[in-house]
Coordinates of C-alpha atoms and ligand atoms in Angstrom, one line a residue:
X1 CA 147.2 92.8 70.8
X2 CA 146.6 89.1 71.3
X3 CA 142.7 89.0 71.1
X4 CA 141.2 87.6 68.0
X5 CA 138.8 89.7 65.9
X6 CA 137.1 89.5 62.5
X7 CA 138.7 92.3 60.3
X8 CA 136.7 94.6 58.0
X9 CA 136.8 92.5 54.8
X10 CA 137.0 89.1 56.6
X11 CA 140.7 88.7 55.7
X12 CA 143.7 91.1 56.1
X13 CA 144.7 90.7 52.5
X14 CA 141.3 91.9 51.3
X15 CA 141.4 95.2 53.3
X16 CA 142.5 97.2 50.2
X17 CA 139.3 96.1 48.5
X18 CA 137.1 97.3 51.4
X19 CA 136.7 101.0 50.4
X20 CA 136.2 100.3 46.7
X21 CA 133.5 97.7 47.4
X22 CA 131.7 100.2 49.7
X23 CA 131.8 102.8 47.0
X24 CA 130.1 100.3 44.6
X25 CA 127.5 99.6 47.4
X26 CA 126.7 103.4 47.4
X27 CA 128.6 103.9 50.7
X28 CA 128.8 107.7 50.7
X29 CA 125.0 108.1 50.3
X30 CA 124.2 105.4 52.8
X31 CA 126.6 107.1 55.4
X32 CA 125.0 110.5 54.6
X33 CA 121.6 109.0 55.5
X34 CA 122.9 107.5 58.7
X35 CA 124.6 110.8 59.7
X36 CA 121.3 112.7 59.1
X37 CA 119.1 110.1 60.9
X38 CA 121.5 109.9 63.9
X39 CA 121.0 113.7 64.4
X40 CA 124.7 114.5 64.2
X41 CA 125.1 118.2 64.9
X42 CA 127.8 120.7 65.6
X43 CA 129.2 120.7 69.2
X44 CA 128.7 117.0 69.7
X45 CA 131.4 114.6 71.0
X46 CA 131.1 111.5 68.8
X47 CA 132.7 108.0 69.1
X48 CA 132.6 105.5 66.2
X49 CA 133.1 101.9 67.6
X50 CA 134.6 99.5 65.1
X51 CA 135.4 102.4 62.8
X52 CA 137.2 100.3 60.2
X53 CA 138.9 102.4 57.6
X54 CA 137.4 105.6 59.1
X55 CA 135.1 106.7 56.2
X56 CA 132.1 107.5 58.5
X57 CA 134.0 109.9 60.8
X58 CA 135.9 111.6 57.9
X59 CA 132.5 112.1 56.2
X60 CA 131.1 113.6 59.4
X61 CA 134.1 115.9 59.8
X62 CA 133.6 117.1 56.2
X63 CA 129.9 117.7 56.4
X64 CA 129.1 118.7 60.0
X65 CA 131.5 121.3 61.3
X66 CA 132.4 121.7 65.0
X67 CA 132.2 118.1 66.1
X68 CA 134.8 116.3 68.2
X69 CA 135.4 112.9 66.7
X70 CA 137.0 109.7 68.0
X71 CA 137.3 106.3 66.3
X72 CA 138.1 102.9 67.8
X73 CA 139.0 99.6 66.1
X74 CA 141.2 96.7 67.1
X75 CA 142.7 96.5 63.5
X76 CA 146.0 98.5 63.4
X77 CA 146.1 98.1 59.6
X78 CA 142.7 99.7 59.2
X79 CA 143.7 102.5 61.6
X80 CA 146.7 103.3 59.3
X81 CA 144.2 103.9 56.5
X82 CA 142.0 106.0 58.9
X83 CA 145.0 108.3 59.6
X84 CA 145.9 108.6 55.9
X85 CA 142.3 109.3 55.0
X86 CA 141.9 112.0 57.7
X87 CA 145.2 113.6 56.7
X88 CA 144.2 113.7 53.0
X89 CA 140.9 115.4 54.0
X90 CA 142.7 117.8 56.4
X91 CA 140.4 116.8 59.3
X92 CA 141.3 116.2 63.0
X93 CA 140.1 112.9 64.4
X94 CA 141.4 110.9 67.4
X95 CA 142.0 107.2 66.4
X96 CA 142.4 104.6 69.0
X97 CA 143.3 100.8 68.9
X98 CA 141.0 98.8 71.1
X99 CA 138.0 96.6 71.6
X100 CA 134.3 97.5 71.8
X101 CA 133.8 95.8 75.1
X102 CA 136.8 97.5 76.8
X103 CA 136.5 101.1 75.7
X104 CA 139.4 103.2 77.0
X105 CA 137.3 106.3 77.3
X106 CA 136.1 108.0 80.5
X107 CA 132.5 107.7 81.8
X108 CA 130.0 110.1 80.2
X109 CA 132.5 111.5 77.6
X110 CA 130.4 111.3 74.4
X111 CA 127.0 112.7 73.2
X112 CA 126.7 110.2 70.4
X113 CA 128.2 106.7 69.9
X114 CA 127.9 105.2 66.4
X115 CA 128.4 101.7 65.2
X116 CA 128.3 100.9 61.5
X117 CA 128.2 97.4 60.1
X118 CA 130.4 96.0 62.9
X119 CA 128.0 94.4 65.4
X120 CA 127.7 91.2 63.3
X121 CA 131.5 90.7 63.7
X122 CA 131.0 90.1 67.4
X123 CA 130.1 87.1 69.5
X124 CA 127.1 87.5 71.8
X125 CA 129.2 88.1 75.0
X126 CA 131.2 90.8 73.2
X127 CA 128.0 92.4 71.9
X128 CA 126.7 92.5 75.5
X129 CA 129.9 93.9 76.8
X130 CA 130.0 96.5 74.1
X131 CA 126.5 97.7 74.9
X132 CA 127.4 98.1 78.6
X133 CA 130.5 100.1 77.6
X134 CA 128.7 102.3 75.1
X135 CA 126.1 103.1 77.8
X136 CA 129.0 104.0 80.3
X137 CA 130.7 106.4 77.9
X138 CA 127.5 108.2 76.9
X139 CA 126.3 111.3 78.8
X140 CA 122.8 110.9 80.3
X141 CA 120.5 111.5 77.4
X142 CA 123.2 110.6 74.9
X143 CA 122.3 108.4 72.0
X144 CA 123.7 105.2 70.6
X145 CA 123.0 104.6 66.9
X146 CA 123.7 101.2 65.5
X147 CA 123.3 100.3 61.8
X148 CA 123.9 96.7 60.8
X149 CA 122.8 93.7 58.7
X150 CA 119.8 91.8 60.1
X151 CA 116.2 91.3 59.2
X152 CA 114.8 88.1 57.6
X153 CA 116.7 88.1 54.3
X154 CA 113.6 87.1 52.4
X155 CA 112.6 87.4 48.7
X156 CA 115.0 88.2 45.9
X157 CA 117.7 89.4 48.3
X158 CA 117.9 86.2 50.2
X159 CA 120.5 84.1 48.4
X160 CA 123.3 86.8 48.4
X161 CA 122.5 87.8 51.9
X162 CA 122.9 84.2 53.1
X163 CA 126.2 83.9 51.2
X164 CA 127.6 86.9 52.9
X165 CA 126.1 86.4 56.3
X166 CA 126.6 82.8 57.1
X167 CA 128.4 83.4 60.4
X168 CA 126.5 82.6 63.6
X169 CA 127.0 86.1 65.0
X170 CA 124.3 87.3 62.6
X171 CA 121.7 85.4 64.4
X172 CA 121.7 87.9 67.2
X173 CA 121.1 90.7 64.7
X174 CA 117.8 89.2 63.5
X175 CA 114.3 90.7 63.9
X176 CA 114.0 92.4 67.3
X177 CA 117.0 90.7 68.9
X178 CA 119.2 93.9 68.7
X179 CA 116.5 95.9 70.5
X180 CA 116.2 93.2 73.2
X181 CA 120.0 93.4 73.7
X182 CA 119.7 97.2 74.0
X183 CA 117.0 96.8 76.6
X184 CA 119.1 94.2 78.6
X185 CA 122.0 96.8 78.7
X186 CA 119.6 99.4 80.1
X187 CA 119.0 101.7 77.2
X188 CA 115.8 103.7 77.1
X189 CA 113.5 104.9 74.3
X190 CA 114.8 102.1 71.9
X191 CA 113.5 102.6 68.4
X192 CA 114.2 101.1 64.9
X193 CA 114.9 104.3 63.0
X194 CA 114.9 102.7 59.5
X195 CA 115.1 99.5 57.6
X196 CA 116.7 98.9 54.3
X197 CA 117.2 96.2 51.6
X198 CA 120.3 95.9 49.5
X199 CA 122.1 93.2 47.4
X200 CA 124.2 92.4 50.4
X201 CA 121.1 91.8 52.6
X202 CA 118.7 93.7 54.8
X203 CA 120.0 96.1 57.3
X204 CA 118.5 98.3 60.0
X205 CA 119.3 101.4 62.1
X206 CA 118.5 101.0 65.8
X207 CA 118.7 103.8 68.4
X208 CA 118.8 103.7 72.2
X209 CA 119.1 106.5 74.7
X210 CA 121.4 106.3 77.8
X211 CA 119.5 107.0 81.0
Ligands
LIG1 C1 132.7 95.5 58.3 S1 133.8 96.5 59.2 C2 132.9 98.0 59.4 C3 133.8 99.2 59.4 C4 133.1 100.5 59.5 N1 132.4 100.8 60.7 C5 132.3 100.8 58.3 O1 131.1 101.0 58.4 O2 132.8 100.7 57.1 C6 133.8 95.8 60.9 C7 134.8 96.4 61.8 O3 134.6 95.9 63.1 C8 135.9 95.8 63.7 N2 135.8 94.9 64.9 C9 135.8 93.5 64.9 N3 135.8 93.1 66.1 C10 135.8 94.2 66.9 C11 135.7 94.4 68.4 N4 135.7 93.4 69.2 N5 135.7 95.7 68.8 C12 135.7 96.7 68.0 N6 135.7 96.6 66.6 C13 135.8 95.3 66.1 C14 136.8 95.2 62.6 O4 138.1 95.4 62.8 C15 136.3 96.0 61.4 O5 137.0 97.2 61.2

């Protein structure tokens, strides 16, 4: 695959540190909140775009029975970890190598699309392409749930947040810009579900419904 992308931990050599760092950051509890707030339920077909090392989908498989799960990421090394993690947990998930703005899935093939802490890895044109693709693969009435860094990074959390989020892609994640991008892509009923502060910076969960 010749396209360039920003991997999970910024550099390939840091990938082994990604899951331990997320554990320190309270990853399991944060994912549990996201799964609950995204209304994940039995019977749904769910796609995680930019699935990284696969923790979100494995946690869904373990906690909500009867879902059909697919994960997509351009990083073959991260997908190896996804497959190992799913095998260890004894859960069945379809993993696919690819890019967010060129989804290989059929029109209207998912009830929920999820995206967790990956949007800030994308340039603006890829973000726009991803949103068009997510809308295409959702069934009418299907929901897109995106959680990512954004907000104003003010107060005591500001210094660390700025250190971690110096790349320009983050600018499109700030205050209201994500909702505007959802609107441009034709999503309905766009809503900020929740806002959070952490040592790594502020982050928000935004939801849009495919018409
Ligand atoms: C910070 S990680 C987040 C991983 C996972 N979703 C999580 O919450 O732990 C960002 C992920 O986005 C992926 N990514 C980067 N560019 C991408 C693109 N154009 N399309 C899809 N995924 C991409 C990276 O490979 C990486 O796995």
